Short mmCIF file of C-alpha atoms and ligand atoms in Angstrom, two decimals:
data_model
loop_
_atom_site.label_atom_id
_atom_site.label_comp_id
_atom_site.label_asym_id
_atom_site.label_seq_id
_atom_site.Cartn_x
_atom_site.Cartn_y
_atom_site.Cartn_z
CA UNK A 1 0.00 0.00 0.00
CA UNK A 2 1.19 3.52 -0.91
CA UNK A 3 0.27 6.52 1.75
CA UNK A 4 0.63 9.76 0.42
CA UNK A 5 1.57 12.97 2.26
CA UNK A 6 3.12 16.50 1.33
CA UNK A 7 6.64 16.05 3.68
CA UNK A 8 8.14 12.79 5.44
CA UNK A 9 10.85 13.44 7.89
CA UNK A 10 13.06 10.62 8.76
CA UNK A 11 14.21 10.42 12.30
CA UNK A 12 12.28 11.27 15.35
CA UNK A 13 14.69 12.29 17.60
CA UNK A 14 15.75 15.55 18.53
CA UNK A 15 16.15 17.25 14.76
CA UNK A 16 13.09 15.37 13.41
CA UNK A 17 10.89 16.64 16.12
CA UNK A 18 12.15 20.18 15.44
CA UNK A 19 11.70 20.39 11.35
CA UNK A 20 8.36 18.66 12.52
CA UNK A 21 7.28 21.37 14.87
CA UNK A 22 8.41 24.08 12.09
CA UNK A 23 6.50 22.37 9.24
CA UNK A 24 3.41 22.12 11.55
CA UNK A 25 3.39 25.84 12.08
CA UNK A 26 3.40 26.12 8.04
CA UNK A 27 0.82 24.14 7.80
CA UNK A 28 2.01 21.51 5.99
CA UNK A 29 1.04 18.13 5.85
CA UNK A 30 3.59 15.52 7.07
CA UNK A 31 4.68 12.71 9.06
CA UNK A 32 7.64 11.52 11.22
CA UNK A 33 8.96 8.01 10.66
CA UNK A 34 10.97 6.83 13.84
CA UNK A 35 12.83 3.16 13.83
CA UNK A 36 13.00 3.42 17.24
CA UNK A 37 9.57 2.02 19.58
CA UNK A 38 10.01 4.88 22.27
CA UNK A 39 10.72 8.26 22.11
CA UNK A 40 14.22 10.05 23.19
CA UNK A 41 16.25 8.88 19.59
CA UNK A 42 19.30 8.44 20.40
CA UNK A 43 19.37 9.58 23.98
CA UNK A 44 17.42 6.46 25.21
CA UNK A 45 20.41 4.54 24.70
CA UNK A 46 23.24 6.92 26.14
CA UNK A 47 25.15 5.47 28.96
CA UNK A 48 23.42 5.85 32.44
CA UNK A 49 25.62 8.72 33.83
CA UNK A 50 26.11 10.87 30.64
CA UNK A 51 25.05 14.98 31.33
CA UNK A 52 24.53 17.49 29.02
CA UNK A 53 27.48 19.69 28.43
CA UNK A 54 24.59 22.63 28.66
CA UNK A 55 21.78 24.02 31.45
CA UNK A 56 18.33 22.74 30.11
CA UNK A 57 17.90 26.21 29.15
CA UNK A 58 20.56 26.04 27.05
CA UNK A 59 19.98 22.58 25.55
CA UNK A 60 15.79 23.53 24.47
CA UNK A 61 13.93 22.91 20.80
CA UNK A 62 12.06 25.86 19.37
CA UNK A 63 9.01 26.73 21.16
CA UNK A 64 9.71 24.48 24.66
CA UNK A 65 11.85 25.88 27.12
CA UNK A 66 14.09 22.50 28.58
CA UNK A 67 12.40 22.51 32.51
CA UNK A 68 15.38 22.68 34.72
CA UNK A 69 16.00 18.74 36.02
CA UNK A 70 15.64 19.31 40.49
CA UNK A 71 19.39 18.35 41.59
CA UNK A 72 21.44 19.03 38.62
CA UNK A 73 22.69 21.83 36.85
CA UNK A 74 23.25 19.83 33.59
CA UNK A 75 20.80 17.38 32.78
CA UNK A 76 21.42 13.84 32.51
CA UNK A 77 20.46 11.95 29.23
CA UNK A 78 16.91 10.68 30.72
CA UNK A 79 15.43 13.86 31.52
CA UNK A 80 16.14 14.88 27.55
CA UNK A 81 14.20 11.69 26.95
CA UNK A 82 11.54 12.44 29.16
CA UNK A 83 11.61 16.44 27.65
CA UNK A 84 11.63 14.85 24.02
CA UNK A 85 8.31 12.79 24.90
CA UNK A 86 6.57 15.35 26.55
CA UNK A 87 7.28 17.57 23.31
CA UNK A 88 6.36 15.51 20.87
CA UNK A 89 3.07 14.85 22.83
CA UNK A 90 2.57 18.80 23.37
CA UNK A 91 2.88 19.77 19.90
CA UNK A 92 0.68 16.54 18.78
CA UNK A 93 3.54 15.54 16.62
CA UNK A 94 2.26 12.95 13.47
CA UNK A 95 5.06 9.93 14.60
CA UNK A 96 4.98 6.46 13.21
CA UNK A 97 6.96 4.08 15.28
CA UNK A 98 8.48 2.01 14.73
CA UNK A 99 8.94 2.66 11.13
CA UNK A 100 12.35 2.07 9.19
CA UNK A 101 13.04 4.04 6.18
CA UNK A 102 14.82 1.32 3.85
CA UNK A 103 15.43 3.72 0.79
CA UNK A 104 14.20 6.92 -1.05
CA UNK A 105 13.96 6.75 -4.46
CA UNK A 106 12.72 9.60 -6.76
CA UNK A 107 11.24 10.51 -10.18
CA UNK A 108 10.15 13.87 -11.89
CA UNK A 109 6.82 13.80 -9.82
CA UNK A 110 7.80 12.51 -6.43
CA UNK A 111 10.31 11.35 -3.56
CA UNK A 112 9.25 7.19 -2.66
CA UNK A 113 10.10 6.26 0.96
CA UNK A 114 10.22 2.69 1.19
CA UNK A 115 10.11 1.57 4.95
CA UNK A 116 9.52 -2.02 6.48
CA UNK A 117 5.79 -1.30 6.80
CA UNK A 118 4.65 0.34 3.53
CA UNK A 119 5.74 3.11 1.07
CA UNK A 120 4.87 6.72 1.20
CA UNK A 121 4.76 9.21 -1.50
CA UNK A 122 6.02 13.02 -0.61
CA UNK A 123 6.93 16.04 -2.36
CA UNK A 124 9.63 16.76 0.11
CA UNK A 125 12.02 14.83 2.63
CA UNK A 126 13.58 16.00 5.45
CA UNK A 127 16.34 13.28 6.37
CA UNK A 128 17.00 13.62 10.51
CA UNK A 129 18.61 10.25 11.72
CA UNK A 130 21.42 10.78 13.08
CA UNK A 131 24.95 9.37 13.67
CA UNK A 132 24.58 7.60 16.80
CA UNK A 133 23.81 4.20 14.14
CA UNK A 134 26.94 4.59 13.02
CA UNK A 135 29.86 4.36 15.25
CA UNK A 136 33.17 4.64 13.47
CA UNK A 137 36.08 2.61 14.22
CA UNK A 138 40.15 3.40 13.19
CA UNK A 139 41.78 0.71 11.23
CA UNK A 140 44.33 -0.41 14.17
CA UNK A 141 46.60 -3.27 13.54
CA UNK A 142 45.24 -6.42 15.79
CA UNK A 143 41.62 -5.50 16.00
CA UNK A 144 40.95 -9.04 15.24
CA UNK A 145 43.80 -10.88 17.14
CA UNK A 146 42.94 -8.98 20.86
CA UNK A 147 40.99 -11.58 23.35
CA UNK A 148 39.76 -8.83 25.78
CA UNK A 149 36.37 -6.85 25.20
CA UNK A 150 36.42 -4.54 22.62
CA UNK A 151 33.46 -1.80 22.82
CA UNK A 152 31.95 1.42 21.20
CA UNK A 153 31.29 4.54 22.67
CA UNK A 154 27.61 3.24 22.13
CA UNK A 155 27.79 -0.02 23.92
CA UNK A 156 28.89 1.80 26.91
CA UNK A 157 26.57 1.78 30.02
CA UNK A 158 29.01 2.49 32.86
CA UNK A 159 31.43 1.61 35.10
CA UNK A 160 30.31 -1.88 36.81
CA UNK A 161 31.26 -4.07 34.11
CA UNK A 162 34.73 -3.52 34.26
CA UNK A 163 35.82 -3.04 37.52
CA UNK A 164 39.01 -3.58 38.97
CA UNK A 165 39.88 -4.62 34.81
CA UNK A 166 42.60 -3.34 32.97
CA UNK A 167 40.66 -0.82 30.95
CA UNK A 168 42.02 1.16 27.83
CA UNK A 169 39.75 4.44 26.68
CA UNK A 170 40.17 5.50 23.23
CA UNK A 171 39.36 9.02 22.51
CA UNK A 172 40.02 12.32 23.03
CA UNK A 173 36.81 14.08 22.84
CA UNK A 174 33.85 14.70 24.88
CA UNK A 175 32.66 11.09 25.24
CA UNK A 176 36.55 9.77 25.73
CA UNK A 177 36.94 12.55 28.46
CA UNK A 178 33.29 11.39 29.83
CA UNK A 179 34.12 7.73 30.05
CA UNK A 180 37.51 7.93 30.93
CA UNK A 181 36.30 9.93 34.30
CA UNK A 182 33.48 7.70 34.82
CA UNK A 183 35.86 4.47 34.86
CA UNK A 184 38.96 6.33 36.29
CA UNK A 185 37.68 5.61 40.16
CA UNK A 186 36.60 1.50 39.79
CA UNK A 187 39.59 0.44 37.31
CA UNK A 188 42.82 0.29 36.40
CA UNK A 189 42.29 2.46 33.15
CA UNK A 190 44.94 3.83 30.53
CA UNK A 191 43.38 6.82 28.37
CA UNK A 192 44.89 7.17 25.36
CA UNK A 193 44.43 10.47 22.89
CA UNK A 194 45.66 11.00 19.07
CA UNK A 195 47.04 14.48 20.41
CA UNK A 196 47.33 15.42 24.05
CA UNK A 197 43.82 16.59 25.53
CA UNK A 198 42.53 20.29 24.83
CA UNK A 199 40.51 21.15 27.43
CA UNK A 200 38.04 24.18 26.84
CA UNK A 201 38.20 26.47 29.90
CA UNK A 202 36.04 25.86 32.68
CA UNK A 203 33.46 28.35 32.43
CA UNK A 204 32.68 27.77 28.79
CA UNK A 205 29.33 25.00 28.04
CA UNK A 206 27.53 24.24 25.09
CA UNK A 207 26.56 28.02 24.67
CA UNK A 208 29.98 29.32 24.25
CA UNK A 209 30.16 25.99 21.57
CA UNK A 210 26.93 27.36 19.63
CA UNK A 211 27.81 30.75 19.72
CA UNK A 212 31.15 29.64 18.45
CA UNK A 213 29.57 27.65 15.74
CA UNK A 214 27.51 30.67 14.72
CA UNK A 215 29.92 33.11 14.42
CA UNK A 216 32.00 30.54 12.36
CA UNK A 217 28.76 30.21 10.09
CA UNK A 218 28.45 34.19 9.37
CA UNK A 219 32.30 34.44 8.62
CA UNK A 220 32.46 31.69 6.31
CA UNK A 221 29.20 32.97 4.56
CA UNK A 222 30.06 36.84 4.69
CA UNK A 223 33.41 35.70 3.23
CA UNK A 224 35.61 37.46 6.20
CA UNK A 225 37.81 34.36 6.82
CA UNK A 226 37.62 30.94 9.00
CA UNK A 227 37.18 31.94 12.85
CA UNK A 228 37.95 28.04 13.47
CA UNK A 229 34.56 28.19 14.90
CA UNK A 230 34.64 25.28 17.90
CA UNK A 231 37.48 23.79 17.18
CA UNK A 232 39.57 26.73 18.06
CA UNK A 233 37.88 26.61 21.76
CA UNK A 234 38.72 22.83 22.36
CA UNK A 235 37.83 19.58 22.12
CA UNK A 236 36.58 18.46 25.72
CA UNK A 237 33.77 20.43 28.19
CA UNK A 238 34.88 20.41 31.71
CA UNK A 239 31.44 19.35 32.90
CA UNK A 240 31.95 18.58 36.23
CA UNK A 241 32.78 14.78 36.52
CA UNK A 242 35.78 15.47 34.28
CA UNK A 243 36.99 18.64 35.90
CA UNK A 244 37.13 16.16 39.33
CA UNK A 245 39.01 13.18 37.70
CA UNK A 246 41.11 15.46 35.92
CA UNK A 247 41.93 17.62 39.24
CA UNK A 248 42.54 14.92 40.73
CA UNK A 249 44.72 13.62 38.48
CA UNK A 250 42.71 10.67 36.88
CA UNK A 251 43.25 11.65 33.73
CA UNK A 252 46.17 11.32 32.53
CA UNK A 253 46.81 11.17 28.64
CA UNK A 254 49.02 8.86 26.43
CA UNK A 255 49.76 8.91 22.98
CA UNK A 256 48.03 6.47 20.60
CA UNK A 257 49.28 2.74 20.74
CA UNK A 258 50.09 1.28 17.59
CA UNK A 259 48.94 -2.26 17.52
CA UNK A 260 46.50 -4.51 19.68
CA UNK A 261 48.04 -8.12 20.43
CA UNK A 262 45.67 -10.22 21.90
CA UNK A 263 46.36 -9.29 25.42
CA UNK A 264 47.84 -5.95 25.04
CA UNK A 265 48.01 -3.00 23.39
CA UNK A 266 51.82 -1.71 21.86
CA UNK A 267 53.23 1.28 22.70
CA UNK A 268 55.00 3.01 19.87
CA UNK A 269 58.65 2.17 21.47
CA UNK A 270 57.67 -1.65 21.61
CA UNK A 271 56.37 -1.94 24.72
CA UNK A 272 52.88 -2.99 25.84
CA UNK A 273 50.09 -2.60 28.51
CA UNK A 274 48.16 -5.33 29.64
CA UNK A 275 44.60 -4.87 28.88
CA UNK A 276 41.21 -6.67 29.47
CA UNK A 277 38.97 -4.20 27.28
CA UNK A 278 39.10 -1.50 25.28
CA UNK A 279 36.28 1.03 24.94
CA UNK A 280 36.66 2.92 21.19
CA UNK A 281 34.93 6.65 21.98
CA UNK A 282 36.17 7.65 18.46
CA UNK A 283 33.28 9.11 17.17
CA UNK A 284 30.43 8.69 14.64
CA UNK A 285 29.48 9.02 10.46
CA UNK A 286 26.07 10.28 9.36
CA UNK A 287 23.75 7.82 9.25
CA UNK A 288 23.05 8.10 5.64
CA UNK A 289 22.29 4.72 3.85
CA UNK A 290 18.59 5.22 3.35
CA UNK A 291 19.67 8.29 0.53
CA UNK A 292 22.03 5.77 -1.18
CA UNK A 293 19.41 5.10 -4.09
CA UNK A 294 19.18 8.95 -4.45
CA UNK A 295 23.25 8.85 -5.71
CA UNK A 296 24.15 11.97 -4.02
CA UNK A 297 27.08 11.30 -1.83
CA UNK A 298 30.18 13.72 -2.03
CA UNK A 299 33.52 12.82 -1.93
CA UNK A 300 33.76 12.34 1.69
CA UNK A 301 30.42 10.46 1.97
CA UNK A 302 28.80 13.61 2.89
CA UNK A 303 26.13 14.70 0.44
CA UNK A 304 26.78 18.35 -0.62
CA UNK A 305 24.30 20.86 0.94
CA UNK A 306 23.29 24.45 0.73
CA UNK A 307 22.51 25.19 4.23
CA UNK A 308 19.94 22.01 4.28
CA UNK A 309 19.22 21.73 0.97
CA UNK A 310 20.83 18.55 -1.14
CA UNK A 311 22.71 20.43 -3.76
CA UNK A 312 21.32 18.26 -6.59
CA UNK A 313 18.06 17.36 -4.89
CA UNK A 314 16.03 20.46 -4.10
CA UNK A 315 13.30 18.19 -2.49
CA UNK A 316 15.58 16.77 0.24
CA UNK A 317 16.94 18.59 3.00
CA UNK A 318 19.22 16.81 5.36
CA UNK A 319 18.96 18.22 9.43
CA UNK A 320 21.00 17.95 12.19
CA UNK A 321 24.24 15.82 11.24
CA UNK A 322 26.99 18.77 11.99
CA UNK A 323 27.98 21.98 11.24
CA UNK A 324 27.55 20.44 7.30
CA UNK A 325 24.29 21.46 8.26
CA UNK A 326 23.84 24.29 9.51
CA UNK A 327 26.13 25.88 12.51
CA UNK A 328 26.06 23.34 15.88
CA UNK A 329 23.06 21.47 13.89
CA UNK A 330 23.75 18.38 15.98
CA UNK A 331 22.95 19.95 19.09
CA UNK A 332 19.68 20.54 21.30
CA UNK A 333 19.84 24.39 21.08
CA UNK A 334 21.03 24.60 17.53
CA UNK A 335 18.80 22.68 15.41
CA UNK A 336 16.21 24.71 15.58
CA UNK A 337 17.32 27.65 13.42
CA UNK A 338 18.23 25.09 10.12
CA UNK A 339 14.62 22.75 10.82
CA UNK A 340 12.80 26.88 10.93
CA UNK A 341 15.34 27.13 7.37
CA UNK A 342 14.12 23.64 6.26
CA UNK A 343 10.75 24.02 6.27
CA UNK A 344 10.65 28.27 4.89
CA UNK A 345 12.13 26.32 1.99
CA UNK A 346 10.29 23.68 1.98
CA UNK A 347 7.29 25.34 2.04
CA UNK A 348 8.61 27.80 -0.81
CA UNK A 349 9.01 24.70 -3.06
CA UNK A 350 5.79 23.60 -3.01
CA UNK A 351 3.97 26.89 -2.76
CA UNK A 352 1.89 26.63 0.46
P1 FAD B 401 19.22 10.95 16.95
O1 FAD B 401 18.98 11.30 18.35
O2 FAD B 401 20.18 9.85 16.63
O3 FAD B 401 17.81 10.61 16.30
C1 FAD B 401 17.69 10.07 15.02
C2 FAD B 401 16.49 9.17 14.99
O4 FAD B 401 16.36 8.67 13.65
C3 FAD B 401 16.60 7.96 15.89
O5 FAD B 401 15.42 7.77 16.62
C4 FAD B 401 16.88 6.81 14.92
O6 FAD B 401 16.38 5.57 15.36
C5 FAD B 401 16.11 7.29 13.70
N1 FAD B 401 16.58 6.67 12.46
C6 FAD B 401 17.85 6.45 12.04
N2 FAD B 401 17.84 5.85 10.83
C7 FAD B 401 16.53 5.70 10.48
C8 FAD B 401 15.87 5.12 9.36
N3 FAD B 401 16.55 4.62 8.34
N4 FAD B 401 14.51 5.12 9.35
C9 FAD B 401 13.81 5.64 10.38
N5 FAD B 401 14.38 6.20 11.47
C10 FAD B 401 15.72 6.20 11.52
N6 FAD B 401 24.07 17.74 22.12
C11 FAD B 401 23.74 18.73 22.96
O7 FAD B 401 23.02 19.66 22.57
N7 FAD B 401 24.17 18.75 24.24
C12 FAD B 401 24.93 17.72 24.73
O8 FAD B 401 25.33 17.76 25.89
C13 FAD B 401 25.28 16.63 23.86
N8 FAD B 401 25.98 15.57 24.34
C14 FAD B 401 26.24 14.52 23.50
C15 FAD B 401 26.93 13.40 24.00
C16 FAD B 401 27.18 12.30 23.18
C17 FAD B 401 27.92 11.12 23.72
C18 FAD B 401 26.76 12.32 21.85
C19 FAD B 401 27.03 11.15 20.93
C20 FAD B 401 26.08 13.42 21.35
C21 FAD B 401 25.80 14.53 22.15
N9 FAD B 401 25.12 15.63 21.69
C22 FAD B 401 24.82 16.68 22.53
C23 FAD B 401 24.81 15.76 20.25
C24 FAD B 401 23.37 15.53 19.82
O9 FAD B 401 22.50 16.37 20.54
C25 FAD B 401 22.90 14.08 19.94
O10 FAD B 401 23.75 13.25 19.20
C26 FAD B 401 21.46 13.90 19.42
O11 FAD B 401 21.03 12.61 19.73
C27 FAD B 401 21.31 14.15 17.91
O12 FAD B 401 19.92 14.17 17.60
P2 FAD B 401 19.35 13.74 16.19
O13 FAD B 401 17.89 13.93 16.23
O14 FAD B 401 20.12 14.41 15.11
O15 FAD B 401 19.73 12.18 16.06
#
């Protein structure tokens, strides 16, 4: 059975919600698909003691201030699932879970989303799913030959599982910093960075990162030059669990190892650390498959955007993967300036 509709958006976590509570104030006819059965997207599966690196003020969608969370001055990843339901509920938000998008395919006339329960038929596509489904792991000599646990970022839940192991934490960035000060206390943990850690001062939080990301945005676009946006800043928040292990002296940095042996990994001069498990916090790819019949992909598997816009798709726009699209679009506070973007255009296409 086809369904027909004017927009599907694809993803119902934080960005989807957001182009879906922009296109709803257009007017325009749409629906959410979600491959997930509950709401929170990726947040439902973050490990239990994970905090925002922002105050819920700082870390709302359009329209719905974040309510503060009694006991904590950054939220932890279950009241942005809880805030997540309660706004999709508020704003009466058309979701179908849960519904996998397999492919879009297109013709002159239309966009066809094939999911595992049916195909719709839409003018317009808003792609929101994430990274999360795609953890991304180096090529390191011995992946296959180590005998101890190897993990994602994403299988991470905390700190019980390993204790008193011999635990090696890959990573250098926010969820590196965040595991590595989680584990630091209950094991016998090595952290290990590609270049020694860059911590952003204390005071700065995820505002400091947007407006950073902003003022990147306008430079680049006004043509005055690269401010280096973020990355100029740092690559880890000090939220407080990692300002304490790092005080204390926890966390202490090596440089990368350069093979795994299958109860070790090798130091660069030959010699090795014993290890039971290594947990990879190396980061994420867009989770882009579902576009692959659409042939749009860029050189470096990105697909090439004007703001949200596909370059050489008008009908697609693609929401919330990085600053690819749109300044600190992977964030809770940022998102909602590209979905308002998304939809103006959106709505400009197909005259409404
Ligand atoms: P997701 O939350 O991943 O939602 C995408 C949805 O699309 C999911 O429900 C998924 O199941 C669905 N989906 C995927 N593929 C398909 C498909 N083919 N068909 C149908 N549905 C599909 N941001 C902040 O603002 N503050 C923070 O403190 C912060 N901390 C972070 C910490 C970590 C460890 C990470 C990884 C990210 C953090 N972020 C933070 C960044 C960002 O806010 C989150 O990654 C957020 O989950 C991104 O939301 P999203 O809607 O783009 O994607």
């Amino acid at each position: 059975m086809t369904r027909h509709t004017r927009v599907v958006v694809i993803g119902g976590g934080q960005a989807g919600l957001a182009a879906g509570y922009h296109l709803r104030r257009r007017g325009l006819d749409f629906v959410i698909l979600d491959a997930q059965a509950r709401a929170g997207g990726a947040w439902q599966h973050a490990w239990d003691s994970l905090h925002l690196f922002s105050p819920a003020a700082f870390s709302s969608l359009p329209g719905r201030l974040m309510p503060h969370q009694p006991g904590e001055t950054y939220p932890d990843a279950a009241h942005v699932v809880e805030y997540l339901r309660d706004y999709e509920q508020r704003y009466e938000l058309p979701l179908h879970r849960p519904v996998r998008v397999r492919g879009v395919h297109r013709n002159a006339e239309h966009l066809r989303v094939e999911t595992d329960s049916g195909t719709w038929r839409a003018d317009a596509v808003v792609s929101a799913t994430g990274t999360w489904w795609r953890p991304f792991l180096p090529a390191v000599p011995g992946h296959a030959v180590f005998r101890g646990r190897q993990a994602h970022t994403v299988r991470y839940r905390g700190p019980e599982e390993f204790a008193g192991q011999r635990v090696v934490v890959v990573g250098g960035g926010n969820s590196g910093a965040q595991i590595a000060a989680d584990l630091a206390p209950h094991t016998r943990l090595t952290w290990v960075t590609r270049h020694p850690p860059r911590y952003l001062a204390d005071e700065i939080d995820g505002r400091a990162l947007f407006d950073a990301a902003t003022a990147r945005r306008r430079a680049l676009d006004a043509g005055t030059g690269d401010t280096g946006g973020v990355a100029s800043l740092g690559d880890i928040v000090t939220v407080p669990p990692v300002r304490e292990a790092r005080d204390a002296g926890l966390l202490k940095a090596r440089p990368m190892f350069t093979r795994l042996t299958p109860d070790s990994v090798q130091w660069a001069d030959g010699t090795r650390t014993e290890a039971d498990a290594v947990i990879w916090c190396t980061g994420f790819r867009p989770a882009l498959s579902h576009l692959a019949p659409l042939g749009l992909r860029g050189p470096r598997g990105h697909i090439p955007t004007y703001g949200t816009r596909a370059a050489d798709e008008p009908r697609l726009h693609l929401l919330g993967y990085g600053d690819w699209t749109g300044p600190a679009s992977a964030t809770l506070i940022g998102v909602g300036r590209p979905a308002r973007d998304a939809a103006r255009e959106i709505a400009e296409l197909l005259g409404t």
